[in-house]
mmCIF file of C-alpha atoms and ligand atoms in Angstrom:
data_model
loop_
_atom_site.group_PDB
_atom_site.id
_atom_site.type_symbol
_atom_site.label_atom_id
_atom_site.label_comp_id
_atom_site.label_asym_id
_atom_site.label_seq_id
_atom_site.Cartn_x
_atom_site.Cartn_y
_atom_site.Cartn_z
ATOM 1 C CA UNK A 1 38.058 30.219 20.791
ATOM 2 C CA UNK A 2 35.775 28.357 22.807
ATOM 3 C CA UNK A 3 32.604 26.977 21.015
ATOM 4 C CA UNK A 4 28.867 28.407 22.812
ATOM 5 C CA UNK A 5 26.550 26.800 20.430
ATOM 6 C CA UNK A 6 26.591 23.186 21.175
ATOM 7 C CA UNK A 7 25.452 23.721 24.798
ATOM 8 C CA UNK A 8 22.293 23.666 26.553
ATOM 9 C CA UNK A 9 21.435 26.727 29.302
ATOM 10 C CA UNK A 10 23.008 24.990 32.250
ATOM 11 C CA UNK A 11 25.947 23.992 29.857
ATOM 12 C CA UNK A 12 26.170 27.823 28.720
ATOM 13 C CA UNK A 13 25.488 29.088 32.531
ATOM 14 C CA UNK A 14 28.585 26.666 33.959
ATOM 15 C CA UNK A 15 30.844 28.036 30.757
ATOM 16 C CA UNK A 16 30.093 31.637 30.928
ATOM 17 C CA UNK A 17 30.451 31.627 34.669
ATOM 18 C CA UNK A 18 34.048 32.952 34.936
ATOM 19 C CA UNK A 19 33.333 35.714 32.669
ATOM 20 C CA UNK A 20 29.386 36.603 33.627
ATOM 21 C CA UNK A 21 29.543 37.761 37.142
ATOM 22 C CA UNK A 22 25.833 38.094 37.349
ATOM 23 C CA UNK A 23 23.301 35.075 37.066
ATOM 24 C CA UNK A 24 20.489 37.102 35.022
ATOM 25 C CA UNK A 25 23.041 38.458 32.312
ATOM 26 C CA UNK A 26 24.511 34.643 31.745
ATOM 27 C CA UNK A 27 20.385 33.670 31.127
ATOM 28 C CA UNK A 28 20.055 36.456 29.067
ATOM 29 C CA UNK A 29 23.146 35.019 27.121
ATOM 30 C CA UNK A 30 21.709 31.887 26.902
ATOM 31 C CA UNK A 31 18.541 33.056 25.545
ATOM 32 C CA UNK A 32 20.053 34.875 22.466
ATOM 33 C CA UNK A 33 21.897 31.876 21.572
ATOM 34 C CA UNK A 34 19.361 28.870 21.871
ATOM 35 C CA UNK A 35 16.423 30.874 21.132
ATOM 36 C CA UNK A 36 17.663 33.760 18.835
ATOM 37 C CA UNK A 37 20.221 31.938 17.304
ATOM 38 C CA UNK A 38 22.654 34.677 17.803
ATOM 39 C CA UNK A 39 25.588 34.226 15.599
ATOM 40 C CA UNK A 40 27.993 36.831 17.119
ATOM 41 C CA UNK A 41 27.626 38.951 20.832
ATOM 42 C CA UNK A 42 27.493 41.808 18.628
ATOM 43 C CA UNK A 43 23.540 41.005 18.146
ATOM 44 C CA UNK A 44 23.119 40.973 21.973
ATOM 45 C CA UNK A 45 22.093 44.833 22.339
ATOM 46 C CA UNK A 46 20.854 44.375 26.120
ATOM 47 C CA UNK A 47 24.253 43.701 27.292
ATOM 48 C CA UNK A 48 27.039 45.925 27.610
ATOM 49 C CA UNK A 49 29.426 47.324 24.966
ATOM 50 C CA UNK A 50 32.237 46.289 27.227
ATOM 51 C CA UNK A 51 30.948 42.713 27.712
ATOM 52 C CA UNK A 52 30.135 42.203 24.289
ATOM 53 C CA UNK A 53 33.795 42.784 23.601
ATOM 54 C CA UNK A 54 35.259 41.023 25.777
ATOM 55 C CA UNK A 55 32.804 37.939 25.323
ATOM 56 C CA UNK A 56 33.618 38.133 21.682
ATOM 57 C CA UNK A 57 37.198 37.444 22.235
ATOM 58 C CA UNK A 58 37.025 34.256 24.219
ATOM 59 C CA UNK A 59 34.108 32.799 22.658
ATOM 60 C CA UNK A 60 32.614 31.678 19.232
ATOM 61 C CA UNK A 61 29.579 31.423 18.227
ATOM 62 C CA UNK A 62 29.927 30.496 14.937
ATOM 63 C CA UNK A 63 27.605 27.691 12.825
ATOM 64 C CA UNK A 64 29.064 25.467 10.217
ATOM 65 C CA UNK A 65 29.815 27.317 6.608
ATOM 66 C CA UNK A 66 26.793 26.474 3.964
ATOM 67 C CA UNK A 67 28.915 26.381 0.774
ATOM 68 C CA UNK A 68 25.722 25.025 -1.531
ATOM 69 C CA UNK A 69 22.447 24.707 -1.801
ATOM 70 C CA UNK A 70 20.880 22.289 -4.051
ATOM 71 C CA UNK A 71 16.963 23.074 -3.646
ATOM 72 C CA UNK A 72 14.158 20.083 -5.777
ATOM 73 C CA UNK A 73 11.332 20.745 -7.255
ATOM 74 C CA UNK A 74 9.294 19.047 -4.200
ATOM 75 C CA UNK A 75 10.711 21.884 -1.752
ATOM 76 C CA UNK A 76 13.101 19.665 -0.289
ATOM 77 C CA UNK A 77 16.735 21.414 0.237
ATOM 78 C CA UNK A 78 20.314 20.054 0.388
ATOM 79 C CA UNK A 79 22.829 21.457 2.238
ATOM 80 C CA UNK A 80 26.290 21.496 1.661
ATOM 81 C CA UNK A 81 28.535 22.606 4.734
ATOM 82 C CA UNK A 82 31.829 23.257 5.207
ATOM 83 C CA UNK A 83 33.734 22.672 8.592
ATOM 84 C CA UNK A 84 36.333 24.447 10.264
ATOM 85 C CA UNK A 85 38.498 21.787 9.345
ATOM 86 C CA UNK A 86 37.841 21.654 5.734
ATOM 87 C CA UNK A 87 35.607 18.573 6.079
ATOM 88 C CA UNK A 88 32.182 18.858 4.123
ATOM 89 C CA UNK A 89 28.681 17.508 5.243
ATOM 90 C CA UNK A 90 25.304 17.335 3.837
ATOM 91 C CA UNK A 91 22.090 17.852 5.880
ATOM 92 C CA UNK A 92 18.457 18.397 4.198
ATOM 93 C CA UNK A 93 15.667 20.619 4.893
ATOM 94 C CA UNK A 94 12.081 18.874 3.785
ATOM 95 C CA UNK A 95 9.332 21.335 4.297
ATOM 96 C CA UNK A 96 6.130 19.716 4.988
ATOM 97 C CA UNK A 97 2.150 20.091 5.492
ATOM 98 C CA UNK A 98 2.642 21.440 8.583
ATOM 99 C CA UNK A 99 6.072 20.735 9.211
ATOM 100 C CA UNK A 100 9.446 21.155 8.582
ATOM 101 C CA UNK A 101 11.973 18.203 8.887
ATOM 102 C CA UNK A 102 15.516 18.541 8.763
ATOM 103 C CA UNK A 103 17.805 15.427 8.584
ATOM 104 C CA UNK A 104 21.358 16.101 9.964
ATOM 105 C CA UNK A 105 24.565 14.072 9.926
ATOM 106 C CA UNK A 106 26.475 13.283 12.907
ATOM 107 C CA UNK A 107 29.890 12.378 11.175
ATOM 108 C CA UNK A 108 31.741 13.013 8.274
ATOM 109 C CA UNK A 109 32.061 9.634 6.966
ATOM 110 C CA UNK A 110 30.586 6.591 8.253
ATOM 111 C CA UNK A 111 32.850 3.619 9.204
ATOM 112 C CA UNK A 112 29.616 0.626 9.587
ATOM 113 C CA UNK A 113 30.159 0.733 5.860
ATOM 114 C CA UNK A 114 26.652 -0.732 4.472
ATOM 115 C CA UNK A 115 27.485 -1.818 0.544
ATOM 116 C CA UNK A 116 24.022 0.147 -0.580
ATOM 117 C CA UNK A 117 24.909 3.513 0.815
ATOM 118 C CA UNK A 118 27.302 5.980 -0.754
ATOM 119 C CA UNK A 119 28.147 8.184 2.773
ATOM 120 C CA UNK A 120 29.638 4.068 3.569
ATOM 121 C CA UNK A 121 31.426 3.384 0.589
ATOM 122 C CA UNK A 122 33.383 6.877 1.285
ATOM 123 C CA UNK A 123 34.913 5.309 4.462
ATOM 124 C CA UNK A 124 35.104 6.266 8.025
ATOM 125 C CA UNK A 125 35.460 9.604 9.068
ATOM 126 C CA UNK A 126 35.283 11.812 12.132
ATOM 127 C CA UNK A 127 32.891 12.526 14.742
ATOM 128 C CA UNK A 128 30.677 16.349 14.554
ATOM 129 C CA UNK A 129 31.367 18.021 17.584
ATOM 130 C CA UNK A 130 28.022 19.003 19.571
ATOM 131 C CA UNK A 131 28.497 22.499 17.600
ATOM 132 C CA UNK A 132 28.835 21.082 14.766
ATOM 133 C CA UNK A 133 25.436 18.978 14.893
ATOM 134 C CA UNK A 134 23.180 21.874 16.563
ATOM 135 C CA UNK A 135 25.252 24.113 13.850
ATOM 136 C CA UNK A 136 23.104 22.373 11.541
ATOM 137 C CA UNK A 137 20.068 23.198 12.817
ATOM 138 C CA UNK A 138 20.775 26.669 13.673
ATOM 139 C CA UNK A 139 21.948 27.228 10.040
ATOM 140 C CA UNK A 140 19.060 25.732 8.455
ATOM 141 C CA UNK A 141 16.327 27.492 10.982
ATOM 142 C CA UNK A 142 17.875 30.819 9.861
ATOM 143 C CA UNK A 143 17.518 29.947 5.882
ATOM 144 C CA UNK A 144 14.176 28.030 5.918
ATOM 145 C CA UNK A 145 12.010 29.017 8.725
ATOM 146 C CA UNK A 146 8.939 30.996 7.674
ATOM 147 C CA UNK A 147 5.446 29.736 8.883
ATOM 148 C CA UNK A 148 6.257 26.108 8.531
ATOM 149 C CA UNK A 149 5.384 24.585 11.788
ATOM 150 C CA UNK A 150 7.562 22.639 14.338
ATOM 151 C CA UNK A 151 10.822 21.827 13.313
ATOM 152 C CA UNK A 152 11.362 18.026 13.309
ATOM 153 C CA UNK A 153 14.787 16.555 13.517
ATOM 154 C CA UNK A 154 15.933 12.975 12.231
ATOM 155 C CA UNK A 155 19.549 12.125 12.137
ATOM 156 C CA UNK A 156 19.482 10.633 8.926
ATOM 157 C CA UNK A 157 22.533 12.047 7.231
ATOM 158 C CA UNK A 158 25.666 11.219 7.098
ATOM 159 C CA UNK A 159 27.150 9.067 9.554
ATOM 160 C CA UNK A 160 26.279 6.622 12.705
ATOM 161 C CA UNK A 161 24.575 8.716 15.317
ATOM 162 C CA UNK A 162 25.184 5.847 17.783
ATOM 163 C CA UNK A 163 29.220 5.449 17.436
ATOM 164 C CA UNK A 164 29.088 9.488 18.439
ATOM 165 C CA UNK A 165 27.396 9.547 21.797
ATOM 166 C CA UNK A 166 29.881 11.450 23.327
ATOM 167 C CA UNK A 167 28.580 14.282 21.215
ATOM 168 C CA UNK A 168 25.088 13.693 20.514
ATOM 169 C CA UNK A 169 23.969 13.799 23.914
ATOM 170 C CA UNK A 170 25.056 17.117 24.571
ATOM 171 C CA UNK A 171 23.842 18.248 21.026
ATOM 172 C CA UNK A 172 20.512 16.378 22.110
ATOM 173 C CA UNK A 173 20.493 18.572 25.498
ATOM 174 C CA UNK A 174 20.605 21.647 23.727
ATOM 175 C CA UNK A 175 18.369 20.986 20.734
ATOM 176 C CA UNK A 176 16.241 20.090 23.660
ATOM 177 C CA UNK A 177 16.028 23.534 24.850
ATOM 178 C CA UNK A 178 14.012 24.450 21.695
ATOM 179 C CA UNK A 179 12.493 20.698 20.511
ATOM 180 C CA UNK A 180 10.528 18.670 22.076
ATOM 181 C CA UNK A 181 12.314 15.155 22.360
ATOM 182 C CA UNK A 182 9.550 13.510 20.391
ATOM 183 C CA UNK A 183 10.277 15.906 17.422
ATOM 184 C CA UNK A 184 13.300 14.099 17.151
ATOM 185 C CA UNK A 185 14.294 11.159 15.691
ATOM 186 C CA UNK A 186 18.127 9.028 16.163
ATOM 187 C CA UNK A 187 18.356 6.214 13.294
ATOM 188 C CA UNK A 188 20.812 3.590 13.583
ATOM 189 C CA UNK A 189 22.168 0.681 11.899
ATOM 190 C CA UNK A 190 21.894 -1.240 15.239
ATOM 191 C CA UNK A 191 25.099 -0.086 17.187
ATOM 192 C CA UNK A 192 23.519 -2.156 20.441
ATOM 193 C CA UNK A 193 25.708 -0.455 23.105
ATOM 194 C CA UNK A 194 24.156 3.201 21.507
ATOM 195 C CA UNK A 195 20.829 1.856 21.774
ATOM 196 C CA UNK A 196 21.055 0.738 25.307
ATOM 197 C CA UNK A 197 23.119 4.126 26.233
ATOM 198 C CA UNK A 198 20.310 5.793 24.248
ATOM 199 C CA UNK A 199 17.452 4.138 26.793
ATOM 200 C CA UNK A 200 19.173 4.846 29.665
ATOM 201 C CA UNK A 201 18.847 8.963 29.073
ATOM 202 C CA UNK A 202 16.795 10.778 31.484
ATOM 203 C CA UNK A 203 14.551 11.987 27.861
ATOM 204 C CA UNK A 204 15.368 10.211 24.913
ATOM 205 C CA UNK A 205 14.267 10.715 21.512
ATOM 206 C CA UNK A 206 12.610 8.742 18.996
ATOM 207 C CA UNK A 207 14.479 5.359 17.633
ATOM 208 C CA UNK A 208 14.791 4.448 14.312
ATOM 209 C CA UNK A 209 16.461 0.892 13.202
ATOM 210 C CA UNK A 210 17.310 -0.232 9.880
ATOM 211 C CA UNK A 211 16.878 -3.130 9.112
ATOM 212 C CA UNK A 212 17.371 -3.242 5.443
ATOM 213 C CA UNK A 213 16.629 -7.101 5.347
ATOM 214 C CA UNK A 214 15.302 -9.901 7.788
ATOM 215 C CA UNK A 215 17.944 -12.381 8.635
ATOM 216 C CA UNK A 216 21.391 -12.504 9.858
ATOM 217 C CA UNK A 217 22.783 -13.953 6.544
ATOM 218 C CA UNK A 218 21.832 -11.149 4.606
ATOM 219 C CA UNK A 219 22.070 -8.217 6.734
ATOM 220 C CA UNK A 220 25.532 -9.432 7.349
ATOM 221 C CA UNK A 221 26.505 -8.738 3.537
ATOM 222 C CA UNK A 222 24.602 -5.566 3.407
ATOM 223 C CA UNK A 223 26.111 -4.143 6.833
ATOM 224 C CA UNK A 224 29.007 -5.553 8.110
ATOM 225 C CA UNK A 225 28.238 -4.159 11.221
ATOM 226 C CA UNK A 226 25.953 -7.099 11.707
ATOM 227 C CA UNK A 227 28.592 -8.944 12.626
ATOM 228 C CA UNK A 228 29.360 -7.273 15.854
ATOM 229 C CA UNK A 229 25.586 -6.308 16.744
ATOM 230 C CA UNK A 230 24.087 -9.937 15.754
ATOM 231 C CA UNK A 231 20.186 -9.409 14.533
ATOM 232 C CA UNK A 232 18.933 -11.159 17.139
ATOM 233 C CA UNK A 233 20.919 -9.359 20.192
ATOM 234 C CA UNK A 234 19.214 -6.709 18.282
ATOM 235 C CA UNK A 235 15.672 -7.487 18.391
ATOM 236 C CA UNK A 236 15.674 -7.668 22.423
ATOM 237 C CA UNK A 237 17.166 -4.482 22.649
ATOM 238 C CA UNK A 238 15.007 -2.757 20.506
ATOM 239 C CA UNK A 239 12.002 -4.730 22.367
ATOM 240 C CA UNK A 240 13.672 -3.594 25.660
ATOM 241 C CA UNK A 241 13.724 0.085 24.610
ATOM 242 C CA UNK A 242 11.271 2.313 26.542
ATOM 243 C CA UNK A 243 8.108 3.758 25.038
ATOM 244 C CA UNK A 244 6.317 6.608 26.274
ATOM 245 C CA UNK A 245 2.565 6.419 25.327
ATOM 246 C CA UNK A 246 1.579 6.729 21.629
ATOM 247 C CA UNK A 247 5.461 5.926 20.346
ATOM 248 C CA UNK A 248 6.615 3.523 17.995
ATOM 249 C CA UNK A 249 9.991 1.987 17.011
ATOM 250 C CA UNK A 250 10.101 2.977 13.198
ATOM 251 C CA UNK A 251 12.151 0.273 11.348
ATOM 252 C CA UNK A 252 13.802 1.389 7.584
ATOM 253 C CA UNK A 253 13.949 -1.444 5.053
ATOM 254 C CA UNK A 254 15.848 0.429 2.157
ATOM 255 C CA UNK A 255 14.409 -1.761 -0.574
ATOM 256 C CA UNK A 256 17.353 -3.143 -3.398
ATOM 257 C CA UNK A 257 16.127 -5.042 -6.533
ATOM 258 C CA UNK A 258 16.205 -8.435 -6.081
ATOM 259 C CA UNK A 259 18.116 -8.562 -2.911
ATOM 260 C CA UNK A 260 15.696 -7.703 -0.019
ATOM 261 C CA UNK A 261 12.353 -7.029 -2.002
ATOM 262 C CA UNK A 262 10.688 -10.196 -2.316
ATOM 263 C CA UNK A 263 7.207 -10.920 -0.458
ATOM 264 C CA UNK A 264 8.986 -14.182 1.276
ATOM 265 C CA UNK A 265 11.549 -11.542 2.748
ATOM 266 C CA UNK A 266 7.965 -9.240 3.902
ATOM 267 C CA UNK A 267 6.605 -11.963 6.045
ATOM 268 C CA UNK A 268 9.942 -12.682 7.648
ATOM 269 C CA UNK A 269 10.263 -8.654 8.573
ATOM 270 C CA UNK A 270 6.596 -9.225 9.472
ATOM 271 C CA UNK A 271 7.688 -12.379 11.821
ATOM 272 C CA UNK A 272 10.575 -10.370 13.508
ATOM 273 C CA UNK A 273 8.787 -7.229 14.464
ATOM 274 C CA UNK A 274 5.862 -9.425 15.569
ATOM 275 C CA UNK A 275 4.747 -7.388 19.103
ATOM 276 C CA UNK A 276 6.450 -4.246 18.893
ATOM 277 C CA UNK A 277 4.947 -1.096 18.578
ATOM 278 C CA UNK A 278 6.176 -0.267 15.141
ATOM 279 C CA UNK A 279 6.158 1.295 11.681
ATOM 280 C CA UNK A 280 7.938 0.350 8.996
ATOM 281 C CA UNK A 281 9.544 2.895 6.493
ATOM 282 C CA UNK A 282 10.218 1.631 3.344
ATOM 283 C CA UNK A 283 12.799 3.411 1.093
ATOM 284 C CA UNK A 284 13.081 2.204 -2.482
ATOM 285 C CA UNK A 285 17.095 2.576 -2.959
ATOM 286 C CA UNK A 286 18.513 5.888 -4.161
ATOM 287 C CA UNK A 287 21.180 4.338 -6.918
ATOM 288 C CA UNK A 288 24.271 6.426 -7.351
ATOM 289 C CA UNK A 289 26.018 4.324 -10.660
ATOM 290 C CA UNK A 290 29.377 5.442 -9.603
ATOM 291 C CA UNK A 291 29.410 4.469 -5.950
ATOM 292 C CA UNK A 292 27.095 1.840 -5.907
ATOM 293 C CA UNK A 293 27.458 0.758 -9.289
ATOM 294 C CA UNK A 294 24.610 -2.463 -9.672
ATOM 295 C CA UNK A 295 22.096 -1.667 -6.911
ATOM 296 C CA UNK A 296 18.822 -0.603 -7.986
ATOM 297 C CA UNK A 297 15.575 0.177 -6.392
ATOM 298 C CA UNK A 298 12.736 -2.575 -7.345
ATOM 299 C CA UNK A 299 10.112 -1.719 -9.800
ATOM 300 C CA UNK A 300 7.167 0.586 -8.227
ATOM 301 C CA UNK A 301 5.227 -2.782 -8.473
ATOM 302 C CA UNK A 302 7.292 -4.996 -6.363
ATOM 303 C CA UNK A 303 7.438 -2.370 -3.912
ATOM 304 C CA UNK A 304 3.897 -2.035 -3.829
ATOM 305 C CA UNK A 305 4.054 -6.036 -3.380
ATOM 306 C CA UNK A 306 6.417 -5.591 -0.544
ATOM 307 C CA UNK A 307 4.137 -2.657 1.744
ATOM 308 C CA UNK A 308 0.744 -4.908 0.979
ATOM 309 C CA UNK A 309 2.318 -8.063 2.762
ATOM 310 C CA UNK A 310 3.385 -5.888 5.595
ATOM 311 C CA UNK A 311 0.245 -3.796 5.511
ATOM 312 C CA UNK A 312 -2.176 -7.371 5.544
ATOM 313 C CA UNK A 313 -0.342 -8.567 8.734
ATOM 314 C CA UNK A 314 -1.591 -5.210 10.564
ATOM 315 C CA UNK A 315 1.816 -2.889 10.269
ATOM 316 C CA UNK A 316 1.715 0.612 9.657
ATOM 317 C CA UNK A 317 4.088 1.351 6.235
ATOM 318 C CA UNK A 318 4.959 3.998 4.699
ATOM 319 C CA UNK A 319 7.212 4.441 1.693
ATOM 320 C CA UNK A 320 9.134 6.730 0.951
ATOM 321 C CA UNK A 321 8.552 7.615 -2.602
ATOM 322 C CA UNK A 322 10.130 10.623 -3.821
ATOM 323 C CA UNK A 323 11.087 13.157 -1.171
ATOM 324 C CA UNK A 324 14.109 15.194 -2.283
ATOM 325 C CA UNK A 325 14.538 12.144 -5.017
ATOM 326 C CA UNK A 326 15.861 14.727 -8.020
ATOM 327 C CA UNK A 327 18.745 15.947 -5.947
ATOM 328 C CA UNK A 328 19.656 12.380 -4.027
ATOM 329 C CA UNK A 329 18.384 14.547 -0.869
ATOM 330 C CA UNK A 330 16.959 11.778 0.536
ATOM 331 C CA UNK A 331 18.799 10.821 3.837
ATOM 332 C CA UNK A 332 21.224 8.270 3.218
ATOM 333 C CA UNK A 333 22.041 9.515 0.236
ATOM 334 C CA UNK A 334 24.748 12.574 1.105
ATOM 335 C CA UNK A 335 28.121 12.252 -0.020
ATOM 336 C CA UNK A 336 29.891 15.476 1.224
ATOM 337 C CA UNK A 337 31.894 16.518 -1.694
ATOM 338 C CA UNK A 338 35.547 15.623 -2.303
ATOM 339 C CA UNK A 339 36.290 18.505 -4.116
ATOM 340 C CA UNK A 340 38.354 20.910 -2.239
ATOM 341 C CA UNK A 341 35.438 24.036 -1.949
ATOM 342 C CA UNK A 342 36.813 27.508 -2.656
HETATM 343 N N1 SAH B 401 23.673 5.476 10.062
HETATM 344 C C1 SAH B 401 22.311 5.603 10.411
HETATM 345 C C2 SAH B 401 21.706 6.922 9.988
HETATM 346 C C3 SAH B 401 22.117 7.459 8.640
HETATM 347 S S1 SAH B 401 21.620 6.466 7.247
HETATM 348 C C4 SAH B 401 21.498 4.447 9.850
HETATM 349 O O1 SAH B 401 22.024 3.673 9.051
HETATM 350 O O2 SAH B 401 20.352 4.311 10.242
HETATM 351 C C5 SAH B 401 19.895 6.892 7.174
HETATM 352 C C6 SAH B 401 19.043 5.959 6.362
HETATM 353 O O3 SAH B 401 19.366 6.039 4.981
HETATM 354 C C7 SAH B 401 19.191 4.495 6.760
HETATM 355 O O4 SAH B 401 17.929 3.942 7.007
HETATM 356 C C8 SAH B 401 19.815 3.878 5.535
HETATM 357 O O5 SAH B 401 19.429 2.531 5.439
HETATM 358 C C9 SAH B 401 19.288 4.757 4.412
HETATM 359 N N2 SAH B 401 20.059 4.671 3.187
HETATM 360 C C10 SAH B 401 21.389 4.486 3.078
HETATM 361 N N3 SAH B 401 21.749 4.427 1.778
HETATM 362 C C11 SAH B 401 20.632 4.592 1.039
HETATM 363 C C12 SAH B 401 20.361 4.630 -0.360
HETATM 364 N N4 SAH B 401 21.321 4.485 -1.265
HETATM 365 N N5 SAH B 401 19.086 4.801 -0.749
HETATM 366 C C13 SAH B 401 18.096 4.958 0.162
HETATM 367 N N6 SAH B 401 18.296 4.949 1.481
HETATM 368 C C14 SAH B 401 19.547 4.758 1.932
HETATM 369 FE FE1 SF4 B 402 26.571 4.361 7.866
HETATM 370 FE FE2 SF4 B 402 23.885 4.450 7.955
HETATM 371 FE FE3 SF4 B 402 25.185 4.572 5.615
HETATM 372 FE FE4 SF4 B 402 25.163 2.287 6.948
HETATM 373 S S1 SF4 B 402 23.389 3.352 6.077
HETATM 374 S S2 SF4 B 402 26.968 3.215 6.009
HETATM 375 S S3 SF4 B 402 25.248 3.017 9.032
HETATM 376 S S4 SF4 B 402 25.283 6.082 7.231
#
């Protein structure tokens, strides 16, 4: 079977071409899958019995299995899918004022391997297909879509959007057809070649960094990745990044007890973003005693400490206090499941 979802209309158009002799019917196509979220060609009434059929045979439109839902007292929602290939995922659905975020993973595993985050201490695993990522979306629109607003989008999941280009531009094309780029956000843990590809597209998306601490020694033990993508190659290709009007780089500083929370380690994030249009998101640490057994979040204090320094030098902060905190939803915090799901 030959997987619809992950494409935009030109993408669907080209695909269905063979089978869809007439341009208007392929559009029509299109339109029940990226803006009805059609889930079989059984749905699509306007077209032919005999189409349907045949359409149904060759192609799949078929979204990612939701085997559990673990829904917090704050609204938030996480996800548990299952693949076709038996590989699980987490994504979360945070309903807002007047907004609905949903933060999506774009592997299964993540190979950077940061020692503070439990998808990293799982290990590498494989890249989503483009199905698989707007699958996410499509599932979660259909469950938690009332009168919530715009749909916002942050790849905050599982996984390093950046070392899975190959997919997430095409899942970025067709998420595109329904969400405006700037409703979406890519986060990375500085994968510089991603960044620069990232730059280069025609419409990008919003960047996120994180930074997780302010020098080269220390980023270097939290994310080995650091070793590859030096901090400072960093810096000029985030300052190098494009900004429409109005955007901002956001930088995450997960915050560890005394690791990266002091106010010495403020002024040097302060010193490094110095000039860039920015906001920093600070995100006291999620601990998990079994898979990152000895990390803790600072006191409420400290972090309070932390978001003045960075406040009194002019930056825009925000912390992330407890969004989807009672069921780890916070992004960066999904684990799949190891169990085998029945
Ligand atoms: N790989 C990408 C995107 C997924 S991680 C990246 O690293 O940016 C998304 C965010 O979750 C990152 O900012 C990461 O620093 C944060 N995170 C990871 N582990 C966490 C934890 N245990 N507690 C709080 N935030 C965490
Ligand atoms: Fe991967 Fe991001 Fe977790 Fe680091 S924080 S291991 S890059 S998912």
């Amino acid at each position: 079977m030959i997987q619809l979802t992950g494409k935009d209309e030109a993408g669907l158009i080209a695909a269905l071409a063979g089978d869809v002799d007439r341009p208007f019917r392929a559009r029509q196509i299109a339109r029940w899958i990226l803006h009805r979220g059609a889930q079989s060609f059984d749905e699509m009434t306007d077209l032919p019995r005999s189409l349907r059929q045949s359409l149904g045979k060759k192609y799949s439109l078929a979204d990612p299995e939701i085997v559990r839902v673990v829904s917090s007292s704050d609204g938030s929602s996480k996800y548990l899918f299952r693949l076709s290939d038996g590989a699980t995922i987490e994504a979360v659905a945070i309903p807002g004022r007047d907004k609905i975020t949903l933060c999506l993973s774009s592997q299964t595993g993540c190979a950077v391997g940061c020692t503070f985050c439990v998808t990293g201490q799982l290990g590498p695993g494989r890249n989503l297909e483009a199905h698989e990522i707007v699958g996410q979306v499509r599932a979660l629109v259909r469950r938690e879509i009332r009168d919530s607003g715009p749909v916002n989008i942050v790849f905050m999941g599982m996984g390093e959007p950046l070392l899975n280009t190959a997919n997430l531009g095409p899942a970025l094309s067709a998420l595109y057809e329904t969400i405006s780029p700037k409703r979406i956000t890519v986060s990375t843990s500085g994968i510089i070649p991603g960044i620069r590809w990232l730059a280069g597209l025609p419409r990008h998306p919003k960047l996120a960094v994180s930074l997780n601490a302010p020098d080269q020694t220390l980023r270097q033990k939290l994310m080995p990745i650091t070793r590859r993508y030096p901090l400072a190659e960093l810096m000029a290709t985030v300052r190098a990044f494009p900004l429409e009007r109005g955007r901002r780089i956001t930088f995450e500083y997960v915050l560890i007890r005394g690791v990266n929370d002091t106010e010495k380690q403020a002024r040097a994030v302060v010193r490094l973003i110095h000039g860039i249009p920015a906001k920093v998101n600070l995100i006291p640490l999620n601990s998990d005693p079994i898979f990152l057994p000895g990390l803790e979040r600072p006191t409420d204090e400290v972090i309070d400490r932390f978001a003045r320094v960075l406040r009194d030098a002019g930056k825009t902060v925000t912390v992330r206090w407890s969004k989807g905190h009672d069921v780890a939803a916070a992004c960066g915090q999904l684990k799949g499941s190891h169990q085998p799901v029945r």
